[in-house]
Amino acid sequence: MRPNRNRAVARWLLAVSVMALVAAGCGGDDDGGAEPAAPVTTAAPADDGGGGGGDAPAETTEAPAPDTTEAPSETPTTEAPMEDMEPQELVIAVTTEPSTLDAQVVNDRAARVVTGNLFESLIFRDRNAQLAPGLALSWGPVDETTWEFTLREGVEFHDGTPFNAQSAAFSVNRMVAEDFETQRGSYIRGILSAEAVGDYTIRVSTDGPDAILPLQMAQVPMVPDGAGDEMNDSPVGTGPYMFAGWDRGQSITAELFDGYWGDGGSIDRFVVRIVPDKQTALAALQNDEVHLVLDILPEQIDMVPQAKNVPATEFSYIAFNTYVPEMSDPRVRVAMNLAVDKETLAASLYGGFARPNNAQHLTPESLGFNDDIGPFPYDPDQARALLAEAGYPDGFQVTMNVPIGRYLRGEETGLLVAQYLEDIGLDVDIQQWEWNEYRSAGRIPGTEEDALDLKYGWNSNEWFDSARVASHVTCGGRSSKICDELVTEMFEIGVTVVDQNERDQAYQRAWARLHENPHAIYLLQQDLIYGMAANLVWEPRLDDEYYVAEMSLS
Amino acid sequence: MPTPQTPAAGRPDGPAAGGLVLLILRRLRDGIITLALVVAVIFVLTNLVGDPALVYAPVDATDEEVERLARAFGLDDPFLQRFAEYFVDVFTGDFGDSHWQKRPALNAVFDALPNTIMLTLAGIAGAAVFGIIGGIMAGARPGSVFDRVNNLTSVAALSVPNFWLGLLLIVVFSLRLGLFPTSGKLGWSSIVLPAATVAIVHGGRIFQLVRSATVEEMSKPYVLVARSKGFPRRTVLWRHVLRNTGLTTATIAGWEYVRLWGGAVFAIEWVFAWPGIGTLMINAAHRQDFFVLQAAVIIAGAFVVTSNLLVDLMYRAIDNRVKAS
């Protein structure tokens, strides 16, 4: 008995001392993290993120796998030469499990990491976030309410059925059906139906002139003719990867589709692993269990083998209720924009992984971006002068509303901005909200008593088009608490006139106007930061898509 | 099935067996009442906190789009009608369909359930070894090195949040020592760290109570008498002291197991990416996927009720005195 007991004691002592050592080690790491310049490869600055050339996602060629060219799919017996080649497997960690894999239903990022590789739309976005031919080669308006798409020939679904006008029309009609529950509602808004008018031509009709139909169609994934509920757990698309398995709660696997019409990827299979806890995901990355972790924090950069960042299509702002008497004067709103030091905000709260918003909720690649407009400078003196000019030399009382746990450092941003506003003489109350209540409260029209004075939020513009912001800045818009006739008129042109140049000009005028008559305190454009394995070769995309065909392992 | 109330008469196992059946039936009745309450409370609570259609809809959805979803979800019926329908459905085994997962909520729960059962059983087994055997050995020789080390470990484990301990184990045993995968359920070795976390935290609490019960028992006169009569220490400990502390031990071990199902294991599942119902519930709550959340809570509730019943039965096996009551 005695020797046993001693061994047990020894084991515990060992474990305890190991823990103590590790604790010491962790302390050391923390110290390192405090230093600003980290010894990590960080991606080239913002604008370079999309500089990789304008080819469509699936057409990007990355060192083609030698086997796929050598053994065309016809002969299933060519397994032998595969043996000496270790199939390349890539693992991506996501925090939430996709609820379904039907690309026409889901739209959250975790699901898109999977479905974006299995499904394709008629229109793609290239690496510069511009619309590019996808399963449609060309498209254009036929009349006010009809668009025609000419489809690519020779495309096949993973189940072997051909992609043609019939399946394309079916795909659109399936999604716009009244009883189809989809999270992609904003992409089918205004679309009535689609019909095949030839073997490889379809027409899509809308309930009015719809200038943004092409960008909507970029988010309408194509499914086989007659697809139904089976798409939820055994999806079939035309993408470079085909669904291979779903281990509920754990992982989803997809394999290279050898019947793919374009250039496939060099990765033979990829696994999307569900790791809810970010700390655990980072540990898994350090332990070589996963290759890519999305959305890491600035302070976690030191913990990963390789980090890359890309400017996100996320713009933080604090919306005004311009119907509040004190804030009805544009001078007051300009003053409040001048009062906030955006540079300090970006540097202090986001470790530099954010930049002042160009006062237009748009990336420079987006349609309607106005080059002449930049961030409001930090000028508290002028802000005070403007306030006095508007008749509020002693400021006024205002409530700032911030949701809890919704946006990265949102609560801290609220506090910091409130501080800046108090510096120019305002009296700011901060009110924090649970997200779903906040969302409802945020929609109360500005003219009503319960409307929120100041509302913090992030606007995501994954359309790369000013139209995405319409509901925030036009008279009577869903989330709008401003009514400027010129802006409304220009946005009307933007969503109805088909000519892209005309739209661009209209939006630019609207943004210029919104600079004089701001609808919000424009804060920051945020970054997305990725933790990557040392051997993962990949440039993050501007459009928040994760195409495995663009990734490779060195 | 009515049980005849046979008078005690001469046969000793007669009344005991009848009493056992009665006990089980009574507990089952209580359990069903408890579960009915759980169903009612969880349904009312989930429906009070928010609007599933609004959460499902895109951020920029119009009122009409949200209403369309609400209609598709069946949320436009009056609350009482939906409640009554749900209540009846649940007791006929229909827990509704998840709008997010587009499949019966019960399927989602049954996918996750075996993993949680596996983890809680492995964890409680480890906890029992650490807590009960360790507690008795430590309690038999208070102040020894074994006692101090284990005591320190259990107090330390009780003083930190369980998810933090989990992360610590990941850092030590996955990253530094490379012995186990960090997370997921990739093979037998994946269960070691999450189960060890359960074992250390919950075993720590068992250890504390078993140890003090043993110390107390060891100081009773009969132990002194037995020892002075020449019984070896080991015999006294494992034959008499163990039996007399058995009730305490069973109570605390059973209670710790129930605590796991009451939520303690869910944070551990989350940290280790263990595909159990804790992770399922948390995601369902975020998405306001009510049917999945409700089904998971009800099934977890059923486990709590069943576990309690098993603990009660265990008492009877351990201690004759309980049979009388």
XYZ file of C-alpha atoms in Angstrom, chain B residues 111-301:
191
model
C -27.729 13.781 -31.584
C -26.156 15.565 -28.654
C -27.519 13.547 -25.749
C -25.253 10.459 -25.951
C -22.202 12.715 -25.850
C -23.365 14.450 -22.699
C -24.233 11.123 -21.078
C -20.803 9.789 -21.962
C -19.041 12.837 -20.571
C -21.040 13.032 -17.347
C -20.573 9.326 -16.632
C -16.846 9.370 -17.342
C -16.523 12.565 -15.336
C -18.494 11.354 -12.341
C -16.580 8.075 -12.343
C -13.343 10.014 -12.129
C -14.863 12.292 -9.526
C -15.920 9.283 -7.463
C -12.447 7.791 -7.541
C -10.826 11.073 -6.578
C -13.513 12.118 -4.125
C -14.530 8.908 -2.427
C -11.365 6.825 -2.349
C -9.186 9.892 -1.941
C -11.504 11.317 0.698
C -11.546 8.157 2.762
C -7.806 7.698 2.583
C -7.174 11.331 3.413
C -9.751 11.263 6.210
C -8.171 8.168 7.705
C -4.859 9.947 8.133
C -5.611 13.628 8.431
C -2.516 15.748 8.207
C -0.535 13.244 6.131
C 1.190 14.301 2.923
C -1.479 12.496 0.895
C -4.184 14.380 2.768
C -2.523 17.750 2.340
C -1.815 17.384 -1.360
C -5.316 16.178 -2.170
C -6.899 18.708 0.112
C -4.991 21.507 -1.563
C -5.913 20.213 -5.009
C -9.592 19.949 -4.194
C -9.749 23.394 -2.604
C -7.902 24.869 -5.571
C -10.248 23.113 -8.007
C -13.268 24.417 -6.107
C -11.948 27.947 -6.135
C -11.667 28.400 -9.895
C -14.402 28.401 -12.528
C -14.641 25.031 -14.229
C -14.129 26.427 -17.733
C -10.911 28.089 -16.589
C -9.644 24.819 -15.191
C -10.545 23.278 -18.555
C -8.461 25.848 -20.396
C -5.582 25.225 -17.991
C -5.707 21.494 -18.731
C -5.702 22.252 -22.461
C -2.612 24.420 -22.091
C -0.770 21.851 -19.977
C -1.770 18.524 -21.495
C -2.387 19.493 -25.129
C -0.105 22.391 -25.875
C 2.837 21.733 -23.543
C 2.803 17.980 -23.228
C 1.006 17.094 -26.454
C -0.795 14.171 -24.821
C -4.381 14.865 -25.866
C -6.204 16.853 -28.563
C -7.301 20.295 -27.413
C -10.947 19.835 -28.205
C -13.632 18.094 -30.199
C -14.537 14.434 -30.174
C -11.965 12.855 -32.402
C -11.368 9.577 -30.606
C -11.164 8.052 -27.137
C -8.443 10.450 -26.089
C -10.722 13.425 -26.638
C -12.817 12.626 -23.595
C -9.878 12.570 -21.180
C -9.491 16.298 -20.614
C -13.174 17.242 -20.320
C -13.816 14.244 -18.073
C -10.773 15.137 -15.981
C -12.116 18.662 -15.587
C -15.415 17.273 -14.316
C -13.561 14.821 -12.100
C -11.321 17.442 -10.529
C -14.015 20.050 -9.906
C -16.781 17.731 -8.771
C -14.443 15.189 -7.233
C -13.011 18.058 -5.236
C -16.348 18.750 -3.632
C -16.983 15.059 -2.979
C -13.500 14.789 -1.536
C -14.104 17.585 0.965
C -17.300 16.073 2.314
C -16.172 12.460 2.334
C -12.951 13.438 4.038
C -14.653 15.304 6.862
C -17.251 12.543 7.274
C -14.428 10.014 7.557
C -12.480 12.128 10.027
C -15.576 12.429 12.172
C -16.367 8.742 11.973
C -12.804 7.765 12.790
C -13.030 9.693 16.027
C -16.067 7.735 17.256
C -15.658 5.417 20.214
C -16.429 2.227 18.269
C -13.409 2.782 16.082
C -11.262 3.091 19.162
C -12.799 -0.051 20.598
C -12.293 -1.980 17.388
C -8.732 -0.791 17.075
C -7.984 -1.641 20.707
C -9.426 -5.099 20.148
C -6.747 -5.537 17.547
C -8.644 -5.082 14.286
C -6.268 -3.789 11.664
C -6.811 -0.169 10.764
C -7.601 -1.169 7.169
C -10.405 -3.489 8.259
C -11.965 -0.897 10.497
C -11.764 1.705 7.767
C -13.052 -0.228 4.793
C -15.549 -2.425 6.631
C -17.113 -0.211 9.280
C -16.259 3.399 8.658
C -16.981 3.149 4.947
C -20.402 1.671 5.627
C -21.311 4.355 8.100
C -20.193 7.191 5.853
C -21.839 5.511 2.851
C -25.009 7.542 3.023
C -23.174 10.837 3.028
C -20.993 9.624 0.209
C -23.880 8.446 -1.947
C -25.810 11.643 -1.314
C -22.997 13.926 -2.297
C -21.937 11.859 -5.317
C -25.530 11.665 -6.548
C -26.003 15.349 -5.950
C -22.858 16.162 -7.919
C -24.100 14.064 -10.814
C -27.421 15.889 -10.788
C -25.563 19.197 -10.691
C -23.811 18.230 -13.915
C -27.134 17.889 -15.658
C -28.362 21.046 -14.006
C -25.822 22.966 -16.037
C -22.368 22.454 -14.550
C -21.197 20.284 -17.428
C -22.372 22.695 -20.126
C -19.551 25.204 -19.707
C -17.081 22.332 -19.852
C -18.637 21.061 -23.077
C -18.376 24.547 -24.487
C -14.694 24.935 -23.672
C -13.757 21.533 -25.081
C -16.027 21.847 -28.133
C -17.671 18.677 -26.872
C -20.809 18.150 -28.968
C -23.222 17.738 -26.074
C -26.507 19.349 -25.199
C -24.879 22.236 -23.338
C -23.406 23.640 -26.524
C -26.678 22.878 -28.295
C -28.670 24.794 -25.666
C -26.409 27.832 -25.683
C -26.591 28.127 -29.457
C -30.333 27.577 -29.411
C -30.726 30.318 -26.823
C -28.701 32.754 -28.926
C -30.788 31.963 -31.958
C -34.016 31.869 -29.985
C -34.515 28.457 -31.498
C -37.175 27.790 -28.900
C -38.161 24.270 -29.805
C -34.604 22.992 -29.514
C -34.011 24.936 -26.310
C -37.228 23.658 -24.787
C -36.585 20.076 -25.821
C -33.042 20.186 -24.453
C -34.156 21.656 -21.122
C -36.969 19.144 -20.770
C -34.713 16.192 -21.574
C -32.049 17.468 -19.182
C -34.830 17.876 -16.613
